[in-house]
Short mmCIF file of N, CA and C in Angstrom, two decimals:
data_model
loop_
_atom_site.label_atom_id
_atom_site.label_comp_id
_atom_site.label_asym_id
_atom_site.label_seq_id
_atom_site.Cartn_x
_atom_site.Cartn_y
_atom_site.Cartn_z
N MET L 1 19.54 -49.19 -64.42
CA MET L 1 18.34 -49.32 -63.63
C MET L 1 17.24 -49.84 -64.55
N ASN L 2 16.58 -50.90 -64.09
CA ASN L 2 15.50 -51.44 -64.90
C ASN L 2 14.17 -50.84 -64.48
N ILE L 3 13.15 -51.20 -65.19
CA ILE L 3 11.80 -50.64 -64.97
C ILE L 3 11.30 -50.98 -63.57
N SER L 4 11.54 -52.18 -63.08
CA SER L 4 11.07 -52.57 -61.75
C SER L 4 11.72 -51.71 -60.67
N GLU L 5 13.02 -51.46 -60.79
CA GLU L 5 13.71 -50.64 -59.82
C GLU L 5 13.22 -49.19 -59.88
N LEU L 6 12.99 -48.70 -61.08
CA LEU L 6 12.48 -47.34 -61.27
C LEU L 6 11.10 -47.21 -60.64
N MET L 7 10.23 -48.19 -60.86
CA MET L 7 8.88 -48.15 -60.29
C MET L 7 8.94 -48.24 -58.76
N ALA L 8 9.84 -49.05 -58.22
CA ALA L 8 10.00 -49.17 -56.78
C ALA L 8 10.49 -47.84 -56.18
N ASP L 9 11.45 -47.20 -56.86
CA ASP L 9 11.96 -45.91 -56.41
C ASP L 9 10.86 -44.85 -56.43
N LEU L 10 10.08 -44.83 -57.51
CA LEU L 10 8.96 -43.87 -57.60
C LEU L 10 7.94 -44.13 -56.50
N GLN L 11 7.64 -45.39 -56.21
CA GLN L 11 6.68 -45.72 -55.16
C GLN L 11 7.22 -45.27 -53.79
N ALA L 12 8.51 -45.48 -53.55
CA ALA L 12 9.11 -45.06 -52.28
C ALA L 12 9.03 -43.54 -52.13
N ARG L 13 9.32 -42.82 -53.21
CA ARG L 13 9.22 -41.35 -53.17
C ARG L 13 7.77 -40.91 -52.94
N HIS L 14 6.84 -41.60 -53.58
CA HIS L 14 5.41 -41.30 -53.42
C HIS L 14 5.00 -41.51 -51.97
N ASP L 15 5.44 -42.61 -51.37
CA ASP L 15 5.10 -42.91 -49.98
C ASP L 15 5.68 -41.85 -49.04
N GLN L 16 6.92 -41.42 -49.30
CA GLN L 16 7.54 -40.37 -48.48
C GLN L 16 6.78 -39.06 -48.59
N ALA L 17 6.41 -38.69 -49.80
CA ALA L 17 5.67 -37.44 -50.02
C ALA L 17 4.30 -37.51 -49.36
N THR L 18 3.65 -38.68 -49.44
CA THR L 18 2.33 -38.86 -48.81
C THR L 18 2.46 -38.72 -47.29
N ALA L 19 3.50 -39.32 -46.72
CA ALA L 19 3.72 -39.22 -45.28
C ALA L 19 3.98 -37.76 -44.87
N ARG L 20 4.81 -37.07 -45.64
CA ARG L 20 5.12 -35.66 -45.34
C ARG L 20 3.87 -34.79 -45.45
N ALA L 21 3.05 -35.05 -46.47
CA ALA L 21 1.80 -34.29 -46.62
C ALA L 21 0.89 -34.53 -45.42
N GLY L 22 0.84 -35.76 -44.93
CA GLY L 22 0.04 -36.05 -43.74
C GLY L 22 0.55 -35.31 -42.51
N GLU L 23 1.88 -35.26 -42.34
CA GLU L 23 2.46 -34.51 -41.22
C GLU L 23 2.10 -33.03 -41.32
N LEU L 24 2.20 -32.47 -42.51
CA LEU L 24 1.89 -31.05 -42.70
C LEU L 24 0.41 -30.76 -42.45
N ARG L 25 -0.46 -31.67 -42.90
CA ARG L 25 -1.90 -31.49 -42.62
C ARG L 25 -2.17 -31.49 -41.12
N GLY L 26 -1.47 -32.37 -40.40
CA GLY L 26 -1.61 -32.41 -38.94
C GLY L 26 -1.16 -31.11 -38.31
N GLN L 27 -0.05 -30.56 -38.80
CA GLN L 27 0.42 -29.28 -38.27
C GLN L 27 -0.57 -28.16 -38.58
N ILE L 28 -1.13 -28.18 -39.78
CA ILE L 28 -2.12 -27.16 -40.15
C ILE L 28 -3.32 -27.25 -39.21
N GLU L 29 -3.80 -28.44 -38.94
CA GLU L 29 -4.94 -28.61 -38.03
C GLU L 29 -4.59 -28.09 -36.63
N HIS L 30 -3.37 -28.42 -36.17
CA HIS L 30 -2.93 -27.96 -34.86
C HIS L 30 -2.89 -26.43 -34.81
N PHE L 31 -2.25 -25.82 -35.81
CA PHE L 31 -2.13 -24.36 -35.82
C PHE L 31 -3.48 -23.68 -36.02
N THR L 32 -4.36 -24.28 -36.79
CA THR L 32 -5.70 -23.71 -36.97
C THR L 32 -6.45 -23.71 -35.65
N ALA L 33 -6.36 -24.81 -34.90
CA ALA L 33 -7.02 -24.86 -33.59
C ALA L 33 -6.39 -23.86 -32.62
N ALA L 34 -5.06 -23.76 -32.62
CA ALA L 34 -4.38 -22.81 -31.73
C ALA L 34 -4.75 -21.38 -32.09
N LEU L 35 -4.84 -21.09 -33.38
CA LEU L 35 -5.23 -19.74 -33.82
C LEU L 35 -6.65 -19.42 -33.38
N ALA L 36 -7.57 -20.35 -33.55
CA ALA L 36 -8.96 -20.12 -33.13
C ALA L 36 -9.03 -19.87 -31.63
N GLU L 37 -8.28 -20.63 -30.86
CA GLU L 37 -8.26 -20.45 -29.41
C GLU L 37 -7.70 -19.08 -29.03
N THR L 38 -6.64 -18.67 -29.68
CA THR L 38 -6.03 -17.37 -29.39
C THR L 38 -6.95 -16.22 -29.80
N GLU L 39 -7.60 -16.35 -30.95
CA GLU L 39 -8.53 -15.30 -31.38
C GLU L 39 -9.71 -15.20 -30.42
N ALA L 40 -10.19 -16.32 -29.90
CA ALA L 40 -11.28 -16.29 -28.91
C ALA L 40 -10.81 -15.59 -27.64
N GLN L 41 -9.57 -15.87 -27.23
CA GLN L 41 -9.02 -15.22 -26.05
C GLN L 41 -8.91 -13.71 -26.27
N LEU L 42 -8.47 -13.29 -27.46
CA LEU L 42 -8.38 -11.86 -27.77
C LEU L 42 -9.76 -11.20 -27.71
N ALA L 43 -10.76 -11.88 -28.24
CA ALA L 43 -12.12 -11.33 -28.21
C ALA L 43 -12.60 -11.19 -26.76
N ASP L 44 -12.32 -12.20 -25.93
CA ASP L 44 -12.70 -12.13 -24.52
C ASP L 44 -12.00 -10.98 -23.81
N LEU L 45 -10.72 -10.80 -24.10
CA LEU L 45 -9.98 -9.70 -23.47
C LEU L 45 -10.52 -8.34 -23.91
N ALA L 46 -10.86 -8.21 -25.18
CA ALA L 46 -11.42 -6.94 -25.66
C ALA L 46 -12.75 -6.65 -24.99
N THR L 47 -13.58 -7.67 -24.84
CA THR L 47 -14.87 -7.50 -24.18
C THR L 47 -14.67 -7.12 -22.72
N THR L 48 -13.76 -7.79 -22.04
CA THR L 48 -13.48 -7.49 -20.64
C THR L 48 -12.99 -6.06 -20.47
N THR L 49 -12.09 -5.65 -21.33
CA THR L 49 -11.56 -4.29 -21.27
C THR L 49 -12.68 -3.27 -21.46
N LYS L 50 -13.56 -3.54 -22.41
CA LYS L 50 -14.68 -2.62 -22.69
C LYS L 50 -15.62 -2.54 -21.50
N VAL L 51 -15.95 -3.67 -20.91
CA VAL L 51 -16.87 -3.70 -19.78
C VAL L 51 -16.27 -2.95 -18.59
N ILE L 52 -15.00 -3.20 -18.30
CA ILE L 52 -14.36 -2.54 -17.17
C ILE L 52 -14.28 -1.03 -17.41
N ALA L 53 -13.95 -0.63 -18.63
CA ALA L 53 -13.88 0.80 -18.94
C ALA L 53 -15.22 1.48 -18.75
N GLU L 54 -16.31 0.77 -19.05
CA GLU L 54 -17.64 1.35 -18.88
C GLU L 54 -18.05 1.40 -17.41
N LEU L 55 -17.54 0.48 -16.61
CA LEU L 55 -17.93 0.42 -15.20
C LEU L 55 -17.13 1.37 -14.32
N VAL L 56 -15.89 1.64 -14.70
CA VAL L 56 -15.03 2.49 -13.88
C VAL L 56 -15.43 3.94 -14.11
N PRO L 57 -15.80 4.64 -13.06
CA PRO L 57 -16.16 6.06 -13.22
C PRO L 57 -14.99 6.86 -13.75
N ALA L 58 -15.30 7.92 -14.45
CA ALA L 58 -14.25 8.76 -15.06
C ALA L 58 -13.30 9.29 -13.99
N ALA L 59 -13.78 9.57 -12.80
CA ALA L 59 -12.92 10.08 -11.73
C ALA L 59 -11.87 9.05 -11.35
N ASP L 60 -12.26 7.76 -11.28
CA ASP L 60 -11.30 6.70 -10.96
C ASP L 60 -10.25 6.58 -12.05
N GLN L 61 -10.67 6.72 -13.30
CA GLN L 61 -9.71 6.64 -14.40
C GLN L 61 -8.72 7.80 -14.31
N ALA L 62 -9.22 8.96 -13.94
CA ALA L 62 -8.35 10.12 -13.83
C ALA L 62 -7.34 9.93 -12.71
N GLU L 63 -7.77 9.32 -11.60
CA GLU L 63 -6.84 9.06 -10.50
C GLU L 63 -5.77 8.06 -10.91
N ALA L 64 -6.16 7.08 -11.72
CA ALA L 64 -5.21 6.06 -12.15
C ALA L 64 -4.15 6.65 -13.08
N ASP L 65 -4.52 7.61 -13.88
CA ASP L 65 -3.59 8.20 -14.85
C ASP L 65 -3.90 9.69 -14.98
N PRO L 66 -3.51 10.50 -14.00
CA PRO L 66 -3.89 11.92 -14.02
C PRO L 66 -3.24 12.66 -15.18
N PRO L 67 -3.92 13.67 -15.69
CA PRO L 67 -3.32 14.43 -16.78
C PRO L 67 -2.13 15.22 -16.27
N GLU L 68 -1.23 15.50 -17.17
CA GLU L 68 -0.08 16.31 -16.78
C GLU L 68 -0.57 17.70 -16.40
N THR L 69 0.14 18.33 -15.50
CA THR L 69 -0.30 19.64 -15.01
C THR L 69 0.39 20.77 -15.75
N SER L 70 0.96 20.47 -16.91
CA SER L 70 1.66 21.51 -17.66
C SER L 70 0.66 22.57 -18.12
N THR L 71 1.20 23.71 -18.43
CA THR L 71 0.35 24.81 -18.86
C THR L 71 -0.35 24.52 -20.18
N ALA L 72 0.28 23.71 -21.04
CA ALA L 72 -0.37 23.38 -22.32
C ALA L 72 -1.64 22.58 -22.09
N TYR L 73 -1.58 21.57 -21.20
CA TYR L 73 -2.78 20.80 -20.89
C TYR L 73 -3.83 21.70 -20.26
N GLN L 74 -3.40 22.54 -19.33
CA GLN L 74 -4.34 23.42 -18.65
C GLN L 74 -4.98 24.39 -19.63
N ALA L 75 -4.21 24.91 -20.57
CA ALA L 75 -4.75 25.83 -21.57
C ALA L 75 -5.80 25.12 -22.43
N ILE L 76 -5.53 23.88 -22.82
CA ILE L 76 -6.48 23.13 -23.64
C ILE L 76 -7.78 22.91 -22.86
N VAL L 77 -7.66 22.44 -21.63
CA VAL L 77 -8.85 22.18 -20.81
C VAL L 77 -9.62 23.47 -20.56
N ASN L 78 -8.93 24.55 -20.28
CA ASN L 78 -9.61 25.83 -20.04
C ASN L 78 -10.37 26.29 -21.28
N ALA L 79 -9.75 26.17 -22.44
CA ALA L 79 -10.40 26.59 -23.68
C ALA L 79 -11.66 25.76 -23.93
N LEU L 80 -11.57 24.47 -23.69
CA LEU L 80 -12.74 23.62 -23.90
C LEU L 80 -13.81 23.87 -22.83
N ASN L 81 -13.40 24.23 -21.63
CA ASN L 81 -14.37 24.58 -20.59
C ASN L 81 -15.14 25.85 -20.95
N GLN L 82 -14.46 26.79 -21.61
CA GLN L 82 -15.12 28.04 -22.02
C GLN L 82 -16.10 27.82 -23.16
N HIS L 83 -15.92 26.76 -23.94
CA HIS L 83 -16.79 26.45 -25.08
C HIS L 83 -17.23 24.99 -25.01
N PRO L 84 -18.04 24.62 -23.98
CA PRO L 84 -18.35 23.21 -23.77
C PRO L 84 -19.18 22.57 -24.88
N ASP L 85 -19.93 23.37 -25.64
CA ASP L 85 -20.78 22.79 -26.68
C ASP L 85 -20.10 22.78 -28.05
N ARG L 86 -18.92 23.31 -28.14
CA ARG L 86 -18.25 23.43 -29.44
C ARG L 86 -17.26 22.29 -29.65
N GLU L 87 -17.19 21.82 -30.88
CA GLU L 87 -16.22 20.80 -31.27
C GLU L 87 -15.01 21.50 -31.89
N PHE L 88 -13.82 21.08 -31.52
CA PHE L 88 -12.59 21.70 -32.00
C PHE L 88 -11.70 20.68 -32.70
N ARG L 89 -10.97 21.16 -33.68
CA ARG L 89 -9.85 20.41 -34.24
C ARG L 89 -8.60 20.94 -33.54
N ALA L 90 -7.54 20.18 -33.56
CA ALA L 90 -6.31 20.58 -32.88
C ALA L 90 -5.81 21.93 -33.41
N ARG L 91 -5.84 22.11 -34.72
CA ARG L 91 -5.36 23.36 -35.31
C ARG L 91 -6.23 24.55 -34.86
N GLU L 92 -7.54 24.33 -34.74
CA GLU L 92 -8.43 25.41 -34.28
C GLU L 92 -8.10 25.81 -32.84
N LEU L 93 -7.80 24.82 -32.01
CA LEU L 93 -7.41 25.14 -30.63
C LEU L 93 -6.13 25.97 -30.61
N HIS L 94 -5.20 25.62 -31.47
CA HIS L 94 -3.95 26.39 -31.54
C HIS L 94 -4.24 27.84 -31.92
N GLN L 95 -5.11 28.03 -32.89
CA GLN L 95 -5.44 29.39 -33.30
C GLN L 95 -6.15 30.14 -32.18
N LEU L 96 -7.08 29.47 -31.51
CA LEU L 96 -7.81 30.10 -30.41
C LEU L 96 -6.87 30.50 -29.28
N LEU L 97 -5.89 29.66 -29.00
CA LEU L 97 -4.97 29.90 -27.89
C LEU L 97 -3.74 30.71 -28.28
N GLY L 98 -3.64 31.06 -29.56
CA GLY L 98 -2.49 31.82 -30.02
C GLY L 98 -1.20 31.01 -30.01
N MET L 99 -1.33 29.70 -30.17
CA MET L 99 -0.16 28.81 -30.20
C MET L 99 0.31 28.67 -31.64
N PRO L 100 1.55 28.25 -31.85
CA PRO L 100 2.05 28.05 -33.22
C PRO L 100 1.23 26.99 -33.95
N THR L 101 1.00 27.20 -35.23
CA THR L 101 0.15 26.27 -36.00
C THR L 101 0.95 25.42 -36.97
N HIS L 102 2.27 25.33 -36.78
CA HIS L 102 3.02 24.44 -37.66
C HIS L 102 2.71 22.99 -37.27
N GLU L 103 2.90 22.09 -38.22
CA GLU L 103 2.43 20.71 -38.09
C GLU L 103 2.97 19.99 -36.86
N ALA L 104 4.24 20.17 -36.54
CA ALA L 104 4.82 19.48 -35.39
C ALA L 104 4.13 19.88 -34.09
N ALA L 105 3.87 21.16 -33.91
CA ALA L 105 3.21 21.63 -32.69
C ALA L 105 1.78 21.12 -32.62
N VAL L 106 1.09 21.12 -33.76
CA VAL L 106 -0.30 20.65 -33.78
C VAL L 106 -0.33 19.14 -33.48
N ASN L 107 0.65 18.38 -33.96
CA ASN L 107 0.69 16.94 -33.68
C ASN L 107 0.87 16.66 -32.20
N VAL L 108 1.66 17.48 -31.52
CA VAL L 108 1.82 17.33 -30.07
C VAL L 108 0.48 17.56 -29.38
N THR L 109 -0.25 18.56 -29.83
CA THR L 109 -1.55 18.83 -29.24
C THR L 109 -2.53 17.70 -29.54
N ARG L 110 -2.45 17.12 -30.73
CA ARG L 110 -3.31 15.96 -31.04
C ARG L 110 -3.06 14.83 -30.05
N ALA L 111 -1.80 14.60 -29.73
CA ALA L 111 -1.46 13.56 -28.75
C ALA L 111 -2.03 13.90 -27.37
N ARG L 112 -1.94 15.16 -27.00
CA ARG L 112 -2.49 15.59 -25.71
C ARG L 112 -4.01 15.43 -25.69
N LEU L 113 -4.65 15.79 -26.79
CA LEU L 113 -6.11 15.64 -26.87
C LEU L 113 -6.50 14.17 -26.78
N GLY L 114 -5.72 13.31 -27.42
CA GLY L 114 -6.00 11.87 -27.33
C GLY L 114 -5.89 11.37 -25.91
N ARG L 115 -4.87 11.83 -25.20
CA ARG L 115 -4.70 11.41 -23.81
C ARG L 115 -5.85 11.92 -22.94
N LEU L 116 -6.24 13.17 -23.11
CA LEU L 116 -7.36 13.71 -22.34
C LEU L 116 -8.66 12.98 -22.66
N THR L 117 -8.80 12.52 -23.90
CA THR L 117 -9.98 11.75 -24.30
C THR L 117 -9.97 10.40 -23.60
N ARG L 118 -8.82 9.71 -23.62
CA ARG L 118 -8.72 8.41 -22.96
C ARG L 118 -8.96 8.50 -21.46
N GLN L 119 -8.60 9.63 -20.87
CA GLN L 119 -8.79 9.82 -19.44
C GLN L 119 -10.22 10.23 -19.10
N GLY L 120 -11.03 10.49 -20.10
CA GLY L 120 -12.44 10.79 -19.86
C GLY L 120 -12.77 12.26 -19.71
N PHE L 121 -11.81 13.15 -19.95
CA PHE L 121 -12.09 14.58 -19.84
C PHE L 121 -12.76 15.13 -21.10
N LEU L 122 -12.47 14.51 -22.24
CA LEU L 122 -13.00 14.96 -23.52
C LEU L 122 -13.73 13.82 -24.21
N THR L 123 -14.54 14.17 -25.19
CA THR L 123 -15.12 13.18 -26.09
C THR L 123 -14.62 13.48 -27.49
N GLN L 124 -14.75 12.49 -28.34
CA GLN L 124 -14.34 12.65 -29.73
C GLN L 124 -15.56 12.36 -30.61
N PRO L 125 -16.38 13.41 -30.87
CA PRO L 125 -17.61 13.20 -31.61
C PRO L 125 -17.41 12.86 -33.08
N GLY L 126 -16.24 13.09 -33.60
CA GLY L 126 -15.92 12.78 -34.99
C GLY L 126 -14.43 12.66 -35.14
N ARG L 127 -14.01 12.18 -36.28
CA ARG L 127 -12.57 12.01 -36.51
C ARG L 127 -11.87 13.36 -36.47
N GLY L 128 -10.93 13.49 -35.55
CA GLY L 128 -10.16 14.71 -35.43
C GLY L 128 -10.88 15.82 -34.69
N LEU L 129 -12.07 15.54 -34.16
CA LEU L 129 -12.84 16.54 -33.43
C LEU L 129 -12.85 16.20 -31.95
N TYR L 130 -12.71 17.22 -31.11
CA TYR L 130 -12.68 17.02 -29.66
C TYR L 130 -13.63 18.00 -29.00
N GLN L 131 -14.26 17.54 -27.89
CA GLN L 131 -15.25 18.36 -27.21
C GLN L 131 -15.18 18.04 -25.73
N LYS L 132 -15.54 19.01 -24.91
CA LYS L 132 -15.60 18.80 -23.46
C LYS L 132 -16.66 17.76 -23.14
N ARG L 133 -16.30 16.79 -22.31
CA ARG L 133 -17.28 15.77 -21.89
C ARG L 133 -18.30 16.44 -20.99
N THR L 134 -19.57 16.21 -21.28
CA THR L 134 -20.64 16.83 -20.50
C THR L 134 -21.26 15.83 -19.54
#
């Protein structure tokens, strides 16, 4: 292979790499635009969800997804009704109700408290704290 052939081969490889880089830049621009559009859609959906949640009365939310009528839910709601101004942690509710305080049982109650909060029966004034909605 002589120098002219080597230079021609290098130029051909350079042209191929330049073309490939152009294709990749085009894909990046396409994906960047698609990502921006999708993120805008996500923001719109979050705003819509927030607005609807604020407009729907708590009673309507409860009808859409009523709390379970099990005795555990009822015991939690009753305890919070008796102390409407007090904030509770899940473990404190267990102690107040004489329920087992091992971690698995308390985690189940945390899940129940979260559900009651989402349904509008409780508020969460701080991380891990629950209170009767007034």
